[in-house]
N, CA and C atoms as an extended XYZ file, in Angstrom:
390
Properties=species:S:1:pos:R:3:atomname:S:1:resname:S:1:resid:I:1 pbc="F F F"
N        31.991       -2.134       -5.237 N   MET     1
C        30.868       -3.045       -5.169 CA  MET     1
C        29.626       -2.359       -5.731 C   MET     1
N        28.891       -3.059       -6.546 N   THR     2
C        27.652       -2.550       -7.097 CA  THR     2
C        26.558       -2.647       -6.035 C   THR     2
N        25.785       -1.589       -5.909 N   VAL     3
C        24.689       -1.571       -4.943 CA  VAL     3
C        23.384       -1.839       -5.685 C   VAL     3
N        22.653       -2.835       -5.215 N   ARG     4
C        21.346       -3.141       -5.801 CA  ARG     4
C        20.262       -2.419       -5.017 C   ARG     4
N        19.302       -1.886       -5.751 N   VAL     5
C        18.196       -1.165       -5.139 CA  VAL     5
C        17.034       -2.121       -4.898 C   VAL     5
N        16.505       -2.070       -3.690 N   VAL     6
C        15.279       -2.769       -3.333 CA  VAL     6
C        14.227       -1.676       -3.177 C   VAL     6
N        13.109       -1.827       -3.884 N   VAL     7
C        12.057       -0.817       -3.861 CA  VAL     7
C        10.909       -1.308       -2.992 C   VAL     7
N        10.565       -0.501       -1.995 N   GLY     8
C         9.424       -0.802       -1.139 CA  GLY     8
C         8.270        0.096       -1.507 C   GLY     8
N         7.060       -0.404       -1.310 N   GLY     9
C         5.871        0.370       -1.636 CA  GLY     9
C         5.056        0.716       -0.405 C   GLY     9
N         4.896        2.025       -0.173 N   ALA    10
C         3.962        2.497        0.850 CA  ALA    10
C         2.626        2.646        0.119 C   ALA    10
N         1.860        1.552        0.084 N   VAL    11
C         0.621        1.510       -0.691 CA  VAL    11
C        -0.520        2.060        0.157 C   VAL    11
N        -1.191        3.074       -0.387 N   PHE    12
C        -2.305        3.729        0.292 CA  PHE    12
C        -3.630        3.343       -0.366 C   PHE    12
N        -4.641        3.167        0.460 N   ASP    13
C        -6.008        2.972       -0.036 CA  ASP    13
C        -6.963        3.328        1.093 C   ASP    13
N        -7.896        4.201        0.809 N   GLN    14
C        -8.932        4.603        1.768 CA  GLN    14
C        -8.335        5.051        3.104 C   GLN    14
N        -7.252        5.834        3.046 N   GLY    15
C        -6.640        6.376        4.246 CA  GLY    15
C        -5.867        5.365        5.081 C   GLY    15
N        -5.516        4.230        4.476 N   ARG    16
C        -4.791        3.174        5.197 CA  ARG    16
C        -3.507        2.824        4.463 C   ARG    16
N        -2.563        2.208        5.207 N   LEU    17
C        -1.270        1.772        4.673 CA  LEU    17
C        -1.235        0.248        4.678 C   LEU    17
N        -0.745       -0.344        3.599 N   LEU    18
C        -0.652       -1.798        3.488 CA  LEU    18
C         0.639       -2.298        4.131 C   LEU    18
N         0.509       -3.281        5.027 N   ALA    19
C         1.655       -3.933        5.677 CA  ALA    19
C         1.648       -5.401        5.286 C   ALA    19
N         2.840       -5.973        5.085 N   ALA    20
C         2.983       -7.372        4.676 CA  ALA    20
C         3.912       -8.091        5.645 C   ALA    20
N         3.459       -9.249        6.153 N   ARG    21
C         4.286      -10.033        7.079 CA  ARG    21
C         5.122      -11.035        6.296 C   ARG    21
N         6.433      -11.013        6.526 N   ARG    22
C         7.372      -11.890        5.829 CA  ARG    22
C         7.177      -13.347        6.244 C   ARG    22
N         7.280      -14.238        5.274 N   SER    23
C         7.295      -15.675        5.559 CA  SER    23
C         8.675      -16.260        5.244 C   SER    23
N         9.510      -15.491        4.556 N   ALA    24
C        10.858      -15.924        4.175 CA  ALA    24
C        11.698      -14.673        3.950 C   ALA    24
N        13.010      -14.782        4.080 N   PRO    25
C        13.805      -15.887        4.606 CA  PRO    25
C        13.584      -16.051        6.114 C   PRO    25
N        14.056      -17.143        6.691 N   PRO    26
C        13.786      -17.442        8.099 CA  PRO    26
C        14.135      -16.312        9.073 C   PRO    26
N        15.233      -15.588        8.817 N   GLU    27
C        15.643      -14.530        9.749 CA  GLU    27
C        14.693      -13.324        9.738 C   GLU    27
N        13.846      -13.209        8.710 N   LEU    28
C        12.887      -12.101        8.638 CA  LEU    28
C        11.446      -12.554        8.867 C   LEU    28
N        11.214      -13.851        8.872 N   ALA    29
C         9.855      -14.389        8.978 CA  ALA    29
C         9.170      -13.896       10.243 C   ALA    29
N         7.909      -13.487       10.078 N   GLY    30
C         7.110      -13.021       11.194 CA  GLY    30
C         7.161      -11.525       11.421 C   GLY    30
N         8.085      -10.831       10.764 N   ARG    31
C         8.182       -9.371       10.890 CA  ARG    31
C         7.488       -8.732        9.697 C   ARG    31
N         7.144       -7.479        9.838 N   TRP    32
C         6.331       -6.770        8.848 CA  TRP    32
C         7.171       -5.786        8.049 C   TRP    32
N         6.742       -5.576        6.795 N   GLU    33
C         7.463       -4.669        5.905 CA  GLU    33
C         6.505       -3.987        4.954 C   GLU    33
N         7.050       -3.001        4.266 N   LEU    34
C         6.379       -2.426        3.106 CA  LEU    34
C         6.725       -3.353        1.949 C   LEU    34
N         5.737       -3.885        1.229 N   PRO    35
C         6.034       -4.870        0.194 CA  PRO    35
C         6.816       -4.274       -0.972 C   PRO    35
N         7.540       -5.133       -1.676 N   GLY    36
C         8.331       -4.700       -2.826 CA  GLY    36
C         9.384       -5.730       -3.145 C   GLY    36
N        10.470       -5.279       -3.773 N   GLY    37
C        11.521       -6.219       -4.119 CA  GLY    37
C        12.657       -5.577       -4.883 C   GLY    37
N        13.578       -6.427       -5.327 N   LYS    38
C        14.810       -5.984       -5.990 CA  LYS    38
C        14.553       -5.527       -7.416 C   LYS    38
N        15.214       -4.433       -7.777 N   ALA    39
C        15.162       -3.933       -9.153 CA  ALA    39
C        15.982       -4.849      -10.059 C   ALA    39
N        15.453       -5.111      -11.231 N   GLU    40
C        16.178       -5.852      -12.264 CA  GLU    40
C        17.015       -4.863      -13.068 C   GLU    40
N        18.106       -5.341      -13.710 N   PRO    41
C        18.927       -4.440      -14.523 CA  PRO    41
C        18.079       -3.697      -15.566 C   PRO    41
N        18.279       -2.375      -15.653 N   GLY    42
C        17.578       -1.555      -16.629 CA  GLY    42
C        16.172       -1.144      -16.223 C   GLY    42
N        15.734       -1.544      -15.053 N   GLU    43
C        14.377       -1.252      -14.591 CA  GLU    43
C        14.397        0.005      -13.713 C   GLU    43
N        13.435        0.893      -13.892 N   THR    44
C        13.321        2.051      -13.009 CA  THR    44
C        12.700        1.603      -11.685 C   THR    44
N        12.881        2.388      -10.620 N   PRO    45
C        12.236        2.038       -9.356 CA  PRO    45
C        10.709        1.902       -9.486 C   PRO    45
N        10.113        2.774      -10.281 N   GLN    46
C         8.661        2.709      -10.468 CA  GLN    46
C         8.254        1.409      -11.160 C   GLN    46
N         8.996        1.005      -12.179 N   GLN    47
C         8.711       -0.258      -12.873 CA  GLN    47
C         8.892       -1.439      -11.927 C   GLN    47
N         9.928       -1.379      -11.082 N   THR    48
C        10.169       -2.440      -10.106 CA  THR    48
C         8.978       -2.574       -9.175 C   THR    48
N         8.506       -1.449       -8.666 N   LEU    49
C         7.391       -1.483       -7.718 CA  LEU    49
C         6.142       -2.090       -8.353 C   LEU    49
N         5.814       -1.672       -9.548 N   VAL    50
C         4.630       -2.204      -10.239 CA  VAL    50
C         4.777       -3.715      -10.446 C   VAL    50
N         5.947       -4.149      -10.938 N   ARG    51
C         6.167       -5.577      -11.200 CA  ARG    51
C         6.132       -6.398       -9.911 C   ARG    51
N         6.846       -5.944       -8.904 N   GLU    52
C         6.925       -6.709       -7.660 CA  GLU    52
C         5.564       -6.848       -6.977 C   GLU    52
N         4.782       -5.784       -6.940 N   LEU    53
C         3.482       -5.871       -6.271 CA  LEU    53
C         2.490       -6.701       -7.078 C   LEU    53
N         2.655       -6.725       -8.387 N   ARG    54
C         1.835       -7.617       -9.218 CA  ARG    54
C         2.193       -9.072       -8.897 C   ARG    54
N         3.513       -9.370       -8.817 N   GLU    55
C         3.966      -10.742       -8.553 CA  GLU    55
C         3.662      -11.190       -7.124 C   GLU    55
N         3.948      -10.331       -6.142 N   GLU    56
C         3.843      -10.719       -4.733 CA  GLU    56
C         2.431      -10.638       -4.173 C   GLU    56
N         1.632       -9.682       -4.683 N   LEU    57
C         0.323       -9.420       -4.077 CA  LEU    57
C        -0.851       -9.505       -5.043 C   LEU    57
N        -0.569       -9.601       -6.349 N   GLY    58
C        -1.639       -9.702       -7.336 CA  GLY    58
C        -2.429       -8.421       -7.533 C   GLY    58
N        -1.775       -7.263       -7.354 N   VAL    59
C        -2.460       -5.980       -7.513 CA  VAL    59
C        -1.731       -5.096       -8.517 C   VAL    59
N        -2.474       -4.102       -8.994 N   GLU    60
C        -1.891       -3.067       -9.844 CA  GLU    60
C        -1.829       -1.784       -9.024 C   GLU    60
N        -0.659       -1.146       -9.030 N   VAL    61
C        -0.486        0.106       -8.303 CA  VAL    61
C         0.060        1.177       -9.233 C   VAL    61
N        -0.129        2.421       -8.810 N   ARG    62
C         0.447        3.565       -9.518 CA  ARG    62
C         1.428        4.240       -8.572 C   ARG    62
N         2.749        4.163       -8.865 N   PRO    63
C         3.736        4.846       -8.026 CA  PRO    63
C         3.488        6.350       -8.049 C   PRO    63
N         3.632        6.984       -6.891 N   LEU    64
C         3.385        8.420       -6.790 CA  LEU    64
C         4.683        9.196       -6.602 C   LEU    64
N         5.326        9.061       -5.431 N   GLU    65
C         6.565        9.802       -5.201 CA  GLU    65
C         7.498        9.018       -4.292 C   GLU    65
N         8.774        9.276       -4.477 N   ARG    66
C         9.774        8.614       -3.636 CA  ARG    66
C         9.865        9.331       -2.308 C   ARG    66
N         9.901        8.561       -1.232 N   LEU    67
C        10.106        9.140        0.092 CA  LEU    67
C        11.580        9.494        0.236 C   LEU    67
N        11.887       10.576        0.970 N   PRO    68
C        13.294       10.929        1.151 CA  PRO    68
C        14.013        9.867        1.975 C   PRO    68
N        15.266        9.637        1.630 N   GLY    69
C        16.083        8.695        2.376 CA  GLY    69
C        16.338        7.406        1.622 C   GLY    69
N        17.314        6.683        2.131 N   GLU    70
C        17.731        5.398        1.569 CA  GLU    70
C        18.313        4.624        2.741 C   GLU    70
N        17.952        3.343        2.871 N   TRP    71
C        18.337        2.574        4.045 CA  TRP    71
C        19.082        1.311        3.628 C   TRP    71
N        20.233        1.065        4.251 N   THR    72
C        21.022       -0.123        3.955 CA  THR    72
C        20.329       -1.341        4.548 C   THR    72
N        20.098       -2.360        3.714 N   LEU    73
C        19.456       -3.593        4.157 CA  LEU    73
C        20.497       -4.614        4.598 C   LEU    73
N        21.507       -4.796        3.753 N   LYS    74
C        22.660       -5.642        4.024 CA  LYS    74
C        23.710       -5.175        3.038 C   LYS    74
N        24.953       -5.606        3.181 N   PRO    75
C        25.974       -5.122        2.246 CA  PRO    75
C        25.553       -5.329        0.785 C   PRO    75
N        25.610       -4.238        0.020 N   GLY    76
C        25.285       -4.309       -1.402 CA  GLY    76
C        23.821       -4.073       -1.742 C   GLY    76
N        22.964       -3.820       -0.736 N   TYR    77
C        21.532       -3.608       -0.977 CA  TYR    77
C        21.038       -2.386       -0.205 C   TYR    77
N        20.310       -1.503       -0.897 N   VAL    78
C        19.690       -0.355       -0.231 CA  VAL    78
C        18.206       -0.336       -0.543 C   VAL    78
N        17.440        0.146        0.433 N   LEU    79
C        15.992        0.256        0.294 CA  LEU    79
C        15.620        1.686       -0.063 C   LEU    79
N        14.817        1.821       -1.113 N   GLN    80
C        14.182        3.085       -1.464 CA  GLN    80
C        12.681        2.819       -1.412 C   GLN    80
N        11.929        3.784       -0.886 N   VAL    81
C        10.487        3.582       -0.740 CA  VAL    81
C         9.719        4.637       -1.526 C   VAL    81
N         8.703        4.167       -2.237 N   TRP    82
C         7.801        5.014       -3.014 CA  TRP    82
C         6.397        4.889       -2.455 C   TRP    82
N         5.678        6.006       -2.427 N   THR    83
C         4.256        5.919       -2.129 CA  THR    83
C         3.579        5.412       -3.398 C   THR    83
N         2.469        4.725       -3.217 N   ALA    84
C         1.753        4.174       -4.373 CA  ALA    84
C         0.269        4.095       -4.054 C   ALA    84
N        -0.529        4.253       -5.099 N   GLU    85
C        -1.976        4.167       -4.986 CA  GLU    85
C        -2.424        2.817       -5.527 C   GLU    85
N        -3.303        2.146       -4.799 N   LEU    86
C        -3.875        0.892       -5.275 CA  LEU    86
C        -4.852        1.220       -6.395 C   LEU    86
N        -4.628        0.627       -7.577 N   CYS    87
C        -5.490        0.882       -8.738 CA  CYS    87
C        -6.517       -0.228       -8.943 C   CYS    87
N        -6.067       -1.479       -8.820 N   SER    88
C        -7.004       -2.590       -8.999 CA  SER    88
C        -6.491       -3.835       -8.310 C   SER    88
N        -7.435       -4.705       -7.977 N   GLY    89
C        -7.106       -5.960       -7.322 CA  GLY    89
C        -7.240       -5.855       -5.813 C   GLY    89
N        -7.402       -6.998       -5.193 N   GLU    90
C        -7.430       -7.095       -3.732 CA  GLU    90
C        -6.132       -7.777       -3.324 C   GLU    90
N        -5.262       -7.091       -2.563 N   PRO    91
C        -3.967       -7.684       -2.216 CA  PRO    91
C        -4.129       -9.023       -1.495 C   PRO    91
N        -3.316       -9.979       -1.910 N   ARG    92
C        -3.266      -11.275       -1.224 CA  ARG    92
C        -1.817      -11.750       -1.230 C   ARG    92
N        -1.415      -12.466       -0.186 N   PRO    93
C        -0.007      -12.885       -0.069 CA  PRO    93
C         0.312      -14.064       -0.994 C   PRO    93
N         0.947      -13.771       -2.124 N   LEU    94
C         1.271      -14.802       -3.117 CA  LEU    94
C         2.704      -15.308       -2.984 C   LEU    94
N         3.633      -14.435       -2.585 N   GLU    95
C         5.063      -14.760       -2.545 CA  GLU    95
C         5.718      -14.088       -1.356 C   GLU    95
N         6.477      -14.845       -0.562 N   ASP    96
C         7.310      -14.305        0.522 CA  ASP    96
C         6.554      -13.667        1.685 C   ASP    96
N         5.220      -13.725        1.681 N   HIS    97
C         4.417      -13.166        2.772 CA  HIS    97
C         3.328      -14.163        3.139 C   HIS    97
N         2.896      -14.118        4.416 N   ASP    98
C         1.807      -15.012        4.822 CA  ASP    98
C         0.601      -14.271        5.384 C   ASP    98
N         0.717      -12.946        5.521 N   GLU    99
C        -0.418      -12.153        5.986 CA  GLU    99
C        -0.251      -10.718        5.525 C   GLU    99
N        -1.377      -10.070        5.237 N   LEU   100
C        -1.400       -8.653        4.878 CA  LEU   100
C        -2.393       -7.957        5.791 C   LEU   100
N        -2.126       -6.682        6.077 N   ARG   101
C        -3.068       -5.880        6.856 CA  ARG   101
C        -3.110       -4.466        6.310 C   ARG   101
N        -4.312       -3.912        6.262 N   TRP   102
C        -4.492       -2.490        5.980 CA  TRP   102
C        -4.530       -1.790        7.332 C   TRP   102
N        -3.592       -0.882        7.568 N   LEU   103
C        -3.483       -0.215        8.863 CA  LEU   103
C        -3.823        1.270        8.756 C   LEU   103
N        -4.805        1.730        9.541 N   PRO   104
C        -5.029        3.174        9.620 CA  PRO   104
C        -3.880        3.802       10.396 C   PRO   104
N        -3.652        5.106       10.241 N   PRO   105
C        -2.502        5.739       10.888 CA  PRO   105
C        -2.381        5.472       12.383 C   PRO   105
N        -3.491        5.407       13.101 N   ASP   106
C        -3.418        5.223       14.547 CA  ASP   106
C        -3.149        3.783       14.979 C   ASP   106
N        -3.055        2.855       14.020 N   ARG   107
C        -2.786        1.449       14.360 CA  ARG   107
C        -1.499        0.926       13.716 C   ARG   107
N        -0.733        1.806       13.107 N   VAL   108
C         0.452        1.376       12.354 CA  VAL   108
C         1.517        0.740       13.248 C   VAL   108
N         1.531        1.083       14.524 N   ASN   109
C         2.545        0.515       15.416 CA  ASN   109
C         2.113       -0.793       16.065 C   ASN   109
N         1.001       -1.356       15.631 N   GLU   110
C         0.527       -2.628       16.174 CA  GLU   110
C         1.273       -3.829       15.602 C   GLU   110
N         2.072       -3.619       14.560 N   VAL   111
C         2.833       -4.723       13.975 CA  VAL   111
C         4.330       -4.494       14.207 C   VAL   111
N         5.106       -5.565       14.161 N   ASP   112
C         6.551       -5.521       14.384 CA  ASP   112
C         7.268       -5.281       13.055 C   ASP   112
N         7.433       -4.005       12.705 N   TRP   113
C         8.076       -3.623       11.446 CA  TRP   113
C         9.556       -3.998       11.456 C   TRP   113
N        10.072       -4.366       10.286 N   LEU   114
C        11.517       -4.506       10.125 CA  LEU   114
C        12.147       -3.148       10.434 C   LEU   114
N        13.304       -3.176       11.098 N   ASP   115
C        13.951       -1.931       11.515 CA  ASP   115
C        14.187       -0.982       10.345 C   ASP   115
N        14.601       -1.525        9.204 N   GLU   116
C        14.917       -0.689        8.039 CA  GLU   116
C        13.678       -0.014        7.472 C   GLU   116
N        12.492       -0.568        7.704 N   ASP   117
C        11.256        0.007        7.177 CA  ASP   117
C        10.674        1.101        8.072 C   ASP   117
N        11.069        1.125        9.341 N   ARG   118
C        10.445        2.052       10.308 CA  ARG   118
C        10.506        3.527        9.890 C   ARG   118
N        11.665        4.059        9.439 N   PRO   119
C        11.680        5.477        9.054 CA  PRO   119
C        10.744        5.766        7.875 C   PRO   119
N        10.690        4.865        6.912 N   ALA   120
C         9.817        5.066        5.754 CA  ALA   120
C         8.348        4.965        6.158 C   ALA   120
N         8.027        4.049        7.072 N   VAL   121
C         6.647        3.924        7.560 CA  VAL   121
C         6.235        5.222        8.253 C   VAL   121
N         7.115        5.764        9.088 N   ALA   122
C         6.810        7.014        9.788 CA  ALA   122
C         6.540        8.148        8.803 C   ALA   122
N         7.367        8.244        7.760 N   GLU   123
C         7.169        9.299        6.746 CA  GLU   123
C         5.903        9.050        5.943 C   GLU   123
N         5.625        7.811        5.609 N   ALA   124
C         4.406        7.483        4.855 CA  ALA   124
C         3.168        7.865        5.664 C   ALA   124
N         3.166        7.579        6.951 N   ILE   125
C         2.028        7.926        7.802 CA  ILE   125
C         1.884        9.439        7.924 C   ILE   125
N         3.011       10.150        8.008 N   ARG   126
C         2.953       11.609        8.047 CA  ARG   126
C         2.256       12.155        6.794 C   ARG   126
N         2.606       11.588        5.647 N   ARG   127
C         1.988       12.024        4.385 CA  ARG   127
C         0.527       11.604        4.300 C   ARG   127
N         0.213       10.436        4.819 N   LEU   128
C        -1.160        9.944        4.793 CA  LEU   128
C        -2.074       10.856        5.625 C   LEU   128
N        -1.541       11.350        6.725 N   ARG   129
C        -2.328       12.225        7.606 CA  ARG   129
C        -2.462       13.650        7.037 C   ARG   129
N        -1.521       14.057        6.179 N   ALA   130
C        -1.491       15.437        5.659 CA  ALA   130
C        -2.671       15.733        4.726 C   ALA   130
C-alpha cells in the first residue's frame, strides 16, 4: 500500500504557535490541529506546506525544519510536521477550519488537540521556548 504524507505546519509568529479548529470532516470537527494537508504527487513536504497554508489560511510561510517523528493518521496516511515562519498575511480560516488562535507556550493546552498532533505540538513548544 502506498502511504500518503500529510504535512502539518507548526507556524510560529511573535513567540506564539498557530492552532486551527477543524470544521470538517464531521468526526474531526471542533478539535484543533496544526494546519496543513496532503502532499500532491511530486511535491516536497516544504512545497506542500506552503501551498496548503496559502489555500487554507491565505498566508505565506517559510518552512524551517522537520520535527522528528511521523504519526499514523489512518491507514495509508502519515503526518509529518515542519516548523514554519509566518512571512506575510493574516491567517484566516478559508477551508476546513472555522477558528484560528495564536497560542503562547503557556496556553497551548487550552484547546482540544487532535491526538495525532499532540506529540508534534509538544516538540514545537519545546523549540519555541528554546
